[in-house]
C-alpha positions as a Python dict, from the first residue, in 0.01 Angstrom:
ca = {
    (1, 'M'): (0, 0, 0),
    (2, 'S'): (-357, 128, -30),
    (3, 'A'): (-580, 171, 276),
    (4, 'F'): (-821, -67, 101),
    (5, 'T'): (-651, -394, 17),
    (6, 'G'): (-833, -722, -38),
    (7, 'S'): (-1192, -831, 9),
    (8, 'A'): (-1373, -957, 314),
    (9, 'R'): (-1302, -1308, 186),
    (10, 'D'): (-943, -1219, 99),
    (11, 'T'): (-891, -1074, 444),
    (12, 'A'): (-1026, -1390, 600),
    (13, 'S'): (-741, -1582, 441),
    (14, 'A'): (-479, -1326, 540),
    (15, 'P'): (-231, -1441, 805),
    (16, 'G'): (-281, -1335, 1161),
    (17, 'E'): (-577, -1292, 1388),
    (18, 'G'): (-630, -927, 1278),
    (19, 'G'): (-735, -1033, 929),
    (20, 'D'): (-970, -1297, 1065),
    (21, 'L'): (-1128, -1045, 1303),
    (22, 'L'): (-1176, -787, 1027),
    (23, 'A'): (-1338, -1044, 799),
    (24, 'A'): (-1569, -1159, 1077),
    (25, 'L'): (-1670, -803, 1158),
    (26, 'L'): (-1746, -715, 797),
    (27, 'D'): (-1943, -1031, 728),
    (28, 'G'): (-2132, -1007, 1057),
    (29, 'M'): (-2267, -658, 994),
    (30, 'D'): (-2642, -615, 954),
    (31, 'A'): (-2589, -350, 686),
    (32, 'A'): (-2444, -415, 347),
    (33, 'L'): (-2093, -272, 314),
    (34, 'C'): (-1868, -214, 18),
    (35, 'A'): (-1551, -8, -11),
    (36, 'L'): (-1378, 146, -310),
    (37, 'D'): (-1024, 273, -342),
    (38, 'A'): (-933, 616, -477),
    (39, 'G'): (-961, 488, -836),
    (40, 'G'): (-1316, 355, -787),
    (41, 'T'): (-1221, -16, -766),
    (42, 'V'): (-1422, -232, -524),
    (43, 'T'): (-1198, -356, -243),
    (44, 'H'): (-1446, -488, 14),
    (45, 'W'): (-1784, -660, -22),
    (46, 'N'): (-1958, -827, 275),
    (47, 'R'): (-2220, -1099, 304),
    (48, 'E'): (-2514, -859, 347),
    (49, 'A'): (-2418, -685, 22),
    (50, 'E'): (-2413, -1028, -141),
    (51, 'R'): (-2757, -1107, 3),
    (52, 'I'): (-2916, -786, -125),
    (53, 'L'): (-2762, -782, -474),
    (54, 'G'): (-2677, -1147, -530),
    (55, 'W'): (-2317, -1075, -633),
    (56, 'P'): (-2062, -1273, -430),
    (57, 'A'): (-1746, -1105, -308),
    (58, 'A'): (-1536, -1310, -551),
    (59, 'E'): (-1719, -1145, -845),
    (60, 'A'): (-1747, -797, -694),
    (61, 'V'): (-1401, -727, -553),
    (62, 'G'): (-1159, -596, -813),
    (63, 'R'): (-1415, -442, -1046),
    (64, 'R'): (-1393, -71, -1123),
    (65, 'G'): (-1725, 101, -1065),
    (66, 'F'): (-2058, -72, -1121),
    (67, 'D'): (-2098, -63, -1499),
    (68, 'G'): (-2197, -393, -1653),
    (69, 'W'): (-2285, -569, -1328),
    (70, 'A'): (-2435, -377, -1028),
    (71, 'A'): (-2582, -80, -1217),
    (72, 'R'): (-2721, -8, -1562),
    (73, 'S'): (-2475, 147, -1803),
    (74, 'A'): (-2686, 463, -1816),
    (75, 'D'): (-2663, 503, -1437),
    (76, 'A'): (-2323, 355, -1360),
    (77, 'E'): (-2101, 661, -1403),
    (78, 'E'): (-2337, 885, -1206),
    (79, 'T'): (-2364, 627, -929),
    (80, 'L'): (-1988, 597, -904),
    (81, 'A'): (-1939, 975, -911),
    (82, 'R'): (-2188, 1028, -628),
    (83, 'L'): (-2014, 773, -411),
    (84, 'M'): (-1661, 892, -488),
    (85, 'G'): (-1766, 1251, -414),
    (86, 'A'): (-1757, 1156, -46),
    (87, 'M'): (-1374, 1166, -64),
    (88, 'R'): (-1387, 1541, -115),
    (89, 'T'): (-1673, 1619, 122),
    (90, 'P'): (-1649, 1606, 501),
    (91, 'G'): (-1900, 1396, 692),
    (92, 'R'): (-2136, 1134, 558),
    (93, 'Q'): (-2325, 1159, 231),
    (94, 'V'): (-2668, 997, 198),
    (95, 'H'): (-2792, 888, -146),
    (96, 'E'): (-3065, 672, -292),
    (97, 'L'): (-2922, 453, -567),
    (98, 'A'): (-3085, 225, -822),
    (99, 'L'): (-2870, -90, -841),
    (100, 'L'): (-2897, -419, -1028),
    (101, 'R'): (-2923, -764, -877),
    (102, 'K'): (-2733, -1048, -1033),
    (103, 'D'): (-3063, -1195, -1155),
    (104, 'G'): (-3133, -871, -1346),
    (105, 'G'): (-3385, -724, -1103),
    (106, 'R'): (-3356, -365, -989),
    (107, 'V'): (-3342, -265, -626),
    (108, 'L'): (-3350, 81, -471),
    (109, 'V'): (-3104, 123, -185),
    (110, 'R'): (-3028, 402, 55),
    (111, 'S'): (-2655, 449, 108),
    (112, 'Q'): (-2433, 633, 351),
    (113, 'S'): (-2083, 695, 220),
    (114, 'A'): (-1780, 860, 374),
    (115, 'G'): (-1426, 921, 262),
    (116, 'V'): (-1123, 747, 412),
    (117, 'R'): (-771, 892, 423),
    (118, 'G'): (-449, 700, 415),
    (119, 'A'): (-159, 722, 657),
    (120, 'D'): (-22, 1020, 464),
    (121, 'G'): (-350, 1209, 503),
    (122, 'R'): (-444, 1191, 137),
    (123, 'P'): (-784, 1054, 18),
    (124, 'A'): (-756, 678, -10),
    (125, 'G'): (-1111, 583, -105),
    (126, 'V'): (-1463, 562, 33),
    (127, 'Y'): (-1672, 314, 220),
    (128, 'C'): (-2042, 277, 159),
    (129, 'A'): (-2300, 114, 385),
    (130, 'F'): (-2637, 51, 224),
    (131, 'S'): (-2971, -120, 278),
    (132, 'E'): (-3290, -163, 83),
    (133, 'V'): (-3501, 152, 96),
    (134, 'H'): (-3810, -22, 230),
    (135, 'V'): (-3606, -165, 518),
    (136, 'Q'): (-3470, 180, 596),
    (137, 'I'): (-3817, 332, 575),
    (138, 'D'): (-3951, 66, 814),
    (139, 'L'): (-3674, 151, 1058),
    (140, 'E'): (-3738, 524, 1028),
    (141, 'R'): (-4110, 467, 1078),
    (142, 'S'): (-4038, 268, 1394),
    (143, 'I'): (-3811, 541, 1526),
    (144, 'A'): (-4065, 810, 1435),
    (145, 'L'): (-4341, 613, 1606),
    (146, 'S'): (-4134, 578, 1922),
    (147, 'E'): (-4055, 949, 1929),
    (148, 'A'): (-4420, 1041, 1869),
    (149, 'L'): (-4538, 810, 2146),
    (150, 'F'): (-4299, 963, 2394),
    (151, 'D'): (-4358, 1323, 2293),
    (152, 'D'): (-4715, 1393, 2182),
    (153, 'A'): (-4920, 1079, 2243),
    (154, 'P'): (-5267, 1142, 2396),
    (155, 'W'): (-5218, 850, 2634),
    (156, 'G'): (-4956, 743, 2883),
    (157, 'V'): (-4667, 529, 2767),
    (158, 'V'): (-4426, 376, 3018),
    (159, 'L'): (-4153, 126, 2932),
    (160, 'I'): (-4103, -107, 3226),
    (161, 'D'): (-3781, -307, 3243),
    (162, 'A'): (-3760, -672, 3346),
    (163, 'D'): (-3713, -563, 3710),
    (164, 'L'): (-4050, -381, 3702),
    (165, 'R'): (-3894, -36, 3712),
    (166, 'P'): (-3978, 246, 3468),
    (167, 'A'): (-3711, 292, 3201),
    (168, 'V'): (-3887, 553, 2982),
    (169, 'V'): (-4189, 769, 3068),
    (170, 'N'): (-4372, 1002, 2831),
    (171, 'G'): (-4522, 1338, 2919),
    (172, 'Y'): (-4884, 1220, 2954),
    (173, 'A'): (-4784, 942, 3194),
    (174, 'A'): (-4571, 1173, 3408),
    (175, 'K'): (-4857, 1422, 3434),
    (176, 'A'): (-5110, 1150, 3519),
    (177, 'I'): (-4885, 1013, 3792),
    (178, 'G'): (-4804, 1362, 3915),
    (179, 'T'): (-4427, 1368, 3882),
    (180, 'G'): (-4151, 1451, 3635),
    (181, 'R'): (-4051, 1226, 3345),
    (182, 'T'): (-3706, 1156, 3488),
    (183, 'T'): (-3814, 1132, 3849),
    (184, 'L'): (-3972, 790, 3798),
    (185, 'L'): (-3681, 630, 3616),
    (186, 'G'): (-3535, 331, 3796),
    (187, 'R'): (-3763, 369, 4099),
    (188, 'P'): (-4001, 99, 4231),
    (189, 'L'): (-4363, 159, 4131),
    (190, 'G'): (-4457, 146, 4499),
    (191, 'D'): (-4284, 481, 4548),
    (192, 'V'): (-4563, 660, 4360),
    (193, 'V'): (-4854, 413, 4373),
    (194, 'A'): (-4978, 387, 4731),
    (195, 'G'): (-5269, 155, 4658),
    (196, 'G'): (-5314, -98, 4380),
    (197, 'V'): (-4940, -149, 4322),
    (198, 'E'): (-4979, -526, 4381),
    (199, 'E'): (-5237, -550, 4103),
    (200, 'L'): (-5024, -339, 3867),
    (201, 'E'): (-4706, -538, 3934),
    (202, 'G'): (-4904, -861, 3904),
    (203, 'A'): (-5024, -756, 3558),
    (204, 'L'): (-4668, -668, 3453),
    (205, 'Q'): (-4534, -1000, 3582),
    (206, 'H'): (-4803, -1186, 3390),
    (207, 'V'): (-4717, -1002, 3069),
    (208, 'L'): (-4347, -1079, 3108),
    (209, 'A'): (-4424, -1447, 3162),
    (210, 'E'): (-4721, -1508, 2934),
    (211, 'G'): (-4762, -1209, 2703),
    (212, 'G'): (-5012, -925, 2692),
    (213, 'P'): (-5384, -967, 2775),
    (214, 'P'): (-5627, -982, 2479),
    (215, 'A'): (-5803, -658, 2575),
    (216, 'P'): (-5734, -345, 2784),
    (217, 'A'): (-5830, -357, 3150),
    (218, 'D'): (-5922, -98, 3413),
    (219, 'L'): (-5673, -59, 3697),
    (220, 'W'): (-5776, 140, 4004),
    (221, 'V'): (-5478, 288, 4186),
    (222, 'T'): (-5422, 533, 4466),
    (223, 'L'): (-5141, 780, 4403),
    (224, 'A'): (-4930, 911, 4685),
    (225, 'A'): (-4955, 1289, 4651),
    (226, 'A'): (-4662, 1507, 4743),
    (227, 'S'): (-4645, 1784, 5007),
    (228, 'G'): (-4935, 1654, 5215),
    (229, 'A'): (-5196, 1710, 4944),
    (230, 'G'): (-5360, 1374, 5020),
    (231, 'E'): (-5396, 1062, 4811),
    (232, 'R'): (-5566, 1052, 4472),
    (233, 'R'): (-5777, 760, 4352),
    (234, 'R'): (-5747, 711, 3978),
    (235, 'C'): (-5868, 463, 3717),
    (236, 'W'): (-5632, 385, 3428),
    (237, 'R'): (-5753, 197, 3122),
    (238, 'S'): (-5440, -8, 3056),
    (239, 'G'): (-5298, -221, 2779),
    (240, 'F'): (-4971, -413, 2793),
    (241, 'V'): (-4727, -535, 2528),
    (242, 'R'): (-4434, -762, 2604),
    (243, 'L'): (-4106, -643, 2451),
    (244, 'A'): (-3860, -909, 2339),
    (245, 'S'): (-3521, -869, 2178),
    (246, 'P'): (-3514, -943, 1802),
    (247, 'M'): (-3139, -995, 1820),
    (248, 'T'): (-3146, -1337, 1987),
    (249, 'E'): (-3242, -1682, 1866),
    (250, 'E'): (-3484, -1730, 2157),
    (251, 'P'): (-3704, -1432, 2252),
    (252, 'V'): (-3562, -1264, 2561),
    (253, 'P'): (-3806, -1035, 2747),
    (254, 'L'): (-3670, -683, 2764),
    (255, 'G'): (-3965, -547, 2958),
    (256, 'V'): (-4321, -430, 2904),
    (257, 'A'): (-4472, -139, 2717),
    (258, 'W'): (-4755, -13, 2937),
    (259, 'L'): (-5003, 215, 2763),
    (260, 'F'): (-5286, 375, 2958),
    (261, 'Q'): (-5544, 651, 2963),
    (262, 'D'): (-5689, 816, 3272),
    (263, 'V'): (-6061, 730, 3260),
    (264, 'T'): (-6141, 822, 3619),
    (265, 'A'): (-6401, 1084, 3528),
    (266, 'E'): (-6580, 849, 3288),
    (267, 'R'): (-6583, 559, 3534),
    (268, 'L'): (-6702, 774, 3822),
    (269, 'A'): (-6976, 920, 3602),
    (270, 'A'): (-7086, 570, 3499),
    (271, 'R'): (-7076, 456, 3861),
    (272, 'E'): (-7281, 756, 3968),
    (273, 'A'): (-7535, 689, 3694),
    (274, 'D'): (-7568, 325, 3803),
    (275, 'R'): (-7602, 430, 4165),
    (276, 'T'): (-7865, 689, 4079),
    (277, 'R'): (-8068, 441, 3874),
    (278, 'F'): (-8055, 188, 4157),
    (279, 'R'): (-8156, 439, 4422),
    (280, 'W'): (-8452, 574, 4229),
    (281, 'S'): (-8559, 219, 4153),
    (282, 'Q'): (-8546, 148, 4527),
    (283, 'L'): (-8754, 456, 4601),
    (284, 'H'): (-9014, 349, 4347),
    (285, 'R'): (-9033, 0, 4496),
    (286, 'A'): (-9044, 146, 4848),
    (287, 'G'): (-9334, 376, 4757),
    (288, 'V'): (-9534, 91, 4605),
    (289, 'A'): (-9473, -133, 4906),
    (290, 'A'): (-9539, 137, 5169),
    (291, 'A'): (-9873, 224, 5007),
    (292, 'E'): (-10007, -115, 5121),
    (293, 'Y'): (-9972, -28, 5493),
    (294, 'A'): (-10236, 163, 5686),
    (295, 'D'): (-10013, 206, 5993),
    (296, 'P'): (-9776, 504, 5938),
    (297, 'A'): (-9500, 339, 6143),
    (298, 'E'): (-9509, 26, 5930),
    (299, 'A'): (-9507, 233, 5612),
    (300, 'V'): (-9205, 428, 5740),
    (301, 'A'): (-9025, 104, 5832),
    (302, 'V'): (-9077, -29, 5478),
    (303, 'L'): (-8949, 296, 5326),
    (304, 'L'): (-8644, 285, 5549),
    (305, 'D'): (-8566, -80, 5471),
    (306, 'F'): (-8565, -11, 5097),
    (307, 'A'): (-8362, 309, 5137),
    (308, 'L'): (-8083, 136, 5332),
    (309, 'A'): (-7995, -107, 5050),
    (310, 'G'): (-7652, -9, 4916),
    (311, 'F'): (-7668, 322, 5103),
    (312, 'A'): (-7619, 282, 5478),
    (313, 'D'): (-7605, 23, 5757),
    (314, 'H'): (-7859, 170, 5999),
    (315, 'G'): (-8157, 401, 5970),
    (316, 'L'): (-8327, 582, 6257),
    (317, 'V'): (-8646, 788, 6259),
    (318, 'D'): (-8705, 1015, 6561),
    (319, 'R'): (-9030, 1206, 6600),
    (320, 'V'): (-9063, 1547, 6765),
    (321, 'A'): (-9163, 1492, 7130),
    (322, 'G'): (-9166, 1843, 7269),
    (323, 'D'): (-8926, 2137, 7282),
    (324, 'R'): (-8595, 2013, 7132),
    (325, 'R'): (-8681, 1656, 7225),
    (326, 'L'): (-8692, 1360, 6992),
    (327, 'A'): (-8841, 1014, 7051),
    (328, 'R'): (-8752, 702, 6857),
    (329, 'A'): (-9028, 599, 6616),
    (330, 'V'): (-8859, 347, 6384),
    (331, 'A'): (-8516, 179, 6366),
    (332, 'S'): (-8394, -29, 6075),
    (333, 'P'): (-8288, -299, 6040),
    (334, 'A'): (-8530, -434, 6297),
    (335, 'G'): (-8363, -599, 6595),
    (336, 'A'): (-8022, -447, 6525),
    (337, 'P'): (-7817, -326, 6827),
    (338, 'D'): (-7927, 27, 6910),
    (339, 'A'): (-7660, 133, 7163),
    (340, 'D'): (-7845, 293, 7450),
    (341, 'G'): (-8104, 463, 7232),
    (342, 'L'): (-8450, 445, 7388),
    (343, 'G'): (-8748, 298, 7207),
    (344, 'G'): (-9108, 284, 7315),
    (345, 'G'): (-9167, 653, 7254),
    (346, 'F'): (-8935, 774, 7529),
    (347, 'P'): (-8736, 1090, 7449),
    (348, 'Q'): (-8376, 1030, 7340),
    (349, 'R'): (-8092, 1156, 7562),
    (350, 'Y'): (-7939, 1373, 7291),
    (351, 'G'): (-7703, 1648, 7399),
    (352, 'P'): (-7758, 2005, 7280),
    (353, 'E'): (-7494, 1965, 7004),
    (354, 'H'): (-7625, 1635, 6878),
    (355, 'P'): (-7628, 1618, 6494),
    (356, 'A'): (-7999, 1524, 6493),
    (357, 'L'): (-8085, 1841, 6685),
    (358, 'Q'): (-7859, 2044, 6453),
    (359, 'A'): (-8050, 1909, 6153),
    (360, 'W'): (-8378, 2003, 6327),
    (361, 'D'): (-8252, 2357, 6392),
    (362, 'R'): (-8135, 2399, 6032),
    (363, 'A'): (-8437, 2229, 5880),
    (364, 'G'): (-8186, 2058, 5655),
    (365, 'S'): (-7906, 1801, 5657),
    (366, 'V'): (-7596, 1753, 5873),
    (367, 'R'): (-7307, 1518, 5789),
    (368, 'V'): (-7058, 1409, 6057),
    (369, 'D'): (-6773, 1157, 6079),
    (370, 'A'): (-6602, 981, 6369),
    (371, 'G'): (-6258, 1083, 6483),
    (372, 'R'): (-5987, 843, 6593),
    (373, 'D'): (-6191, 692, 6878),
    (374, 'A'): (-6501, 589, 6685),
    (375, 'A'): (-6647, 374, 6964),
    (376, 'S'): (-6668, 656, 7219),
    (377, 'W'): (-6777, 900, 6947),
    (378, 'A'): (-7073, 678, 6859),
    (379, 'A'): (-7158, 605, 7225),
    (380, 'D'): (-7167, 977, 7309),
    (381, 'R'): (-7432, 1024, 7038),
    (382, 'H'): (-7627, 711, 7136),
    (383, 'W'): (-7560, 534, 6811),
    (384, 'P'): (-7441, 173, 6749),
    (385, 'A'): (-7077, 122, 6849),
    (386, 'D'): (-6956, 48, 6496),
    (387, 'T'): (-7082, 380, 6358),
    (388, 'A'): (-6820, 588, 6175),
    (389, 'H'): (-7030, 820, 5953),
    (390, 'A'): (-7369, 978, 6006),
    (391, 'L'): (-7617, 1184, 5802),
    (392, 'C'): (-7909, 1351, 5976),
    (393, 'T'): (-8183, 1530, 5786),
    (394, 'A'): (-8498, 1702, 5906),
    (395, 'L'): (-8838, 1548, 5835),
    (396, 'R'): (-9051, 1832, 5699),
    (397, 'S'): (-9424, 1803, 5643),
    (398, 'R'): (-9691, 2070, 5597),
    (399, 'G'): (-9449, 2350, 5674),
    (400, 'R'): (-9303, 2217, 5996),
    (401, 'T'): (-9040, 1973, 6124),
    (402, 'V'): (-9202, 1650, 6244),
    (403, 'G'): (-8885, 1459, 6320),
    (404, 'V'): (-8531, 1369, 6209),
    (405, 'L'): (-8412, 1088, 5983),
    (406, 'T'): (-8063, 952, 6054),
    (407, 'F'): (-7856, 725, 5835),
    (408, 'L'): (-7546, 557, 5983),
    (409, 'R'): (-7250, 387, 5816),
    (410, 'T'): (-6971, 174, 5957),
    (411, 'A'): (-6604, 236, 5880),
    (412, 'V'): (-6624, -18, 5596),
    (413, 'R'): (-6812, 239, 5388),
    (414, 'G'): (-6694, 588, 5300),
    (415, 'G'): (-6842, 905, 5443),
    (416, 'F'): (-7159, 1064, 5311),
    (417, 'D'): (-7121, 1313, 5028),
    (418, 'R'): (-7344, 1582, 4879),
    (419, 'Q'): (-7516, 1337, 4644),
    (420, 'D'): (-7589, 1114, 4942),
    (421, 'A'): (-7746, 1409, 5122),
    (422, 'L'): (-7974, 1479, 4825),
    (423, 'Y'): (-8090, 1119, 4821),
    (424, 'A'): (-8144, 1122, 5200),
    (425, 'E'): (-8353, 1438, 5170),
    (426, 'T'): (-8570, 1271, 4905),
    (427, 'V'): (-8620, 970, 5131),
    (428, 'A'): (-8691, 1206, 5421),
    (429, 'A'): (-8968, 1378, 5223),
    (430, 'R'): (-9145, 1043, 5171),
    (431, 'V'): (-9088, 934, 5531),
    (432, 'A'): (-9224, 1265, 5662),
    (433, 'A'): (-9535, 1236, 5443),
    (434, 'A'): (-9602, 884, 5570),
    (435, 'L'): (-9524, 974, 5931),
    (436, 'D'): (-9746, 1283, 5927),
    (437, 'A'): (-10031, 1133, 5726),
    (438, 'P'): (-10374, 1240, 5863),
    (439, 'P'): (-10577, 957, 6014),
    (440, 'L'): (-10812, 772, 5783),
    (441, 'G'): (-11184, 850, 5805),
}
């Protein structure tokens, strides 16, 4: 008895559960399947083959070759020969075949055929799985797109499963996060994201429940760096796509495709530009307002009030009051707690290593930050108790130091950086000019 006996429909009527199972398997396949015996007669023909070509199994099974029904007469012998050649060739053979539908239309299919041997080891026939070429091309495009995204894409791609754990990570994403592609797999996001993980997981949960947002969004995260290198603050421009299985009647979320680009440099540059514009606008407004005051102290107070906006919490101006002695001239904001600093023109009780005196000696700027015990650190320097960061810069006018300008920040703000020092020095130049203005008349 041949290895190929009966059609999918014939098998369905065969006695025993084995025949029923085989028929169900053949008819349930997504690909079209036909089989031919060693003489080229069709023995099997499933439902997908019927859907593509329109020929039912009852009309297909038992025919020799495709002449007169599934292929034009001019092509039929060549088509059959190419398929039957798989009996003599190891492995699978891939061909593109022009076949005929029952309604007379032509359809181009891509086939994979392989030989089958009987129990005695001799060639018994071939089976051929085929699909429409455009369907195959769509599949290949999808596979090629996936491979390209995970190999050479200029943005990060991470597939997150329904448990919010990375399942696939491409090279860009691994580099941006600072770890290997396989290191992240199956791990909670909190293992690598020290700050901002709640926002990231919240976005993923929303996508799983409701679908992706209409536009990309910026996510600021802090990455936990390895080997004590410190944490890194990054901004990722992120888009999300919910993945659902196409194999079920109701969409079942498989996870989320998270695509992102590291835009930290661009966002920091934009933030710096905004900050610079605001600060120079403040200086312009301060200069216009201070010009209306005849009293130098009042003009300095106005300059200091404008300079503090968005920059620091306290501002102090100390004038030179003798050899390495400074006396408080202006404090802003007015009425704010001033620790045990002395007003009224009395010299301040600054120690020899006080940052204000260091700035005087250097004729420049000094930046300092509190240690673990900020309260005692601030009290020792006669600053408000909540001070955590300080920037002192010398007030220079007409070739000499006339005082020291101090800006103070609480722990809520970050420490002063180089750009802050440049701004403070610009403010100091205006304060020094107002403080050292020659008397009118």
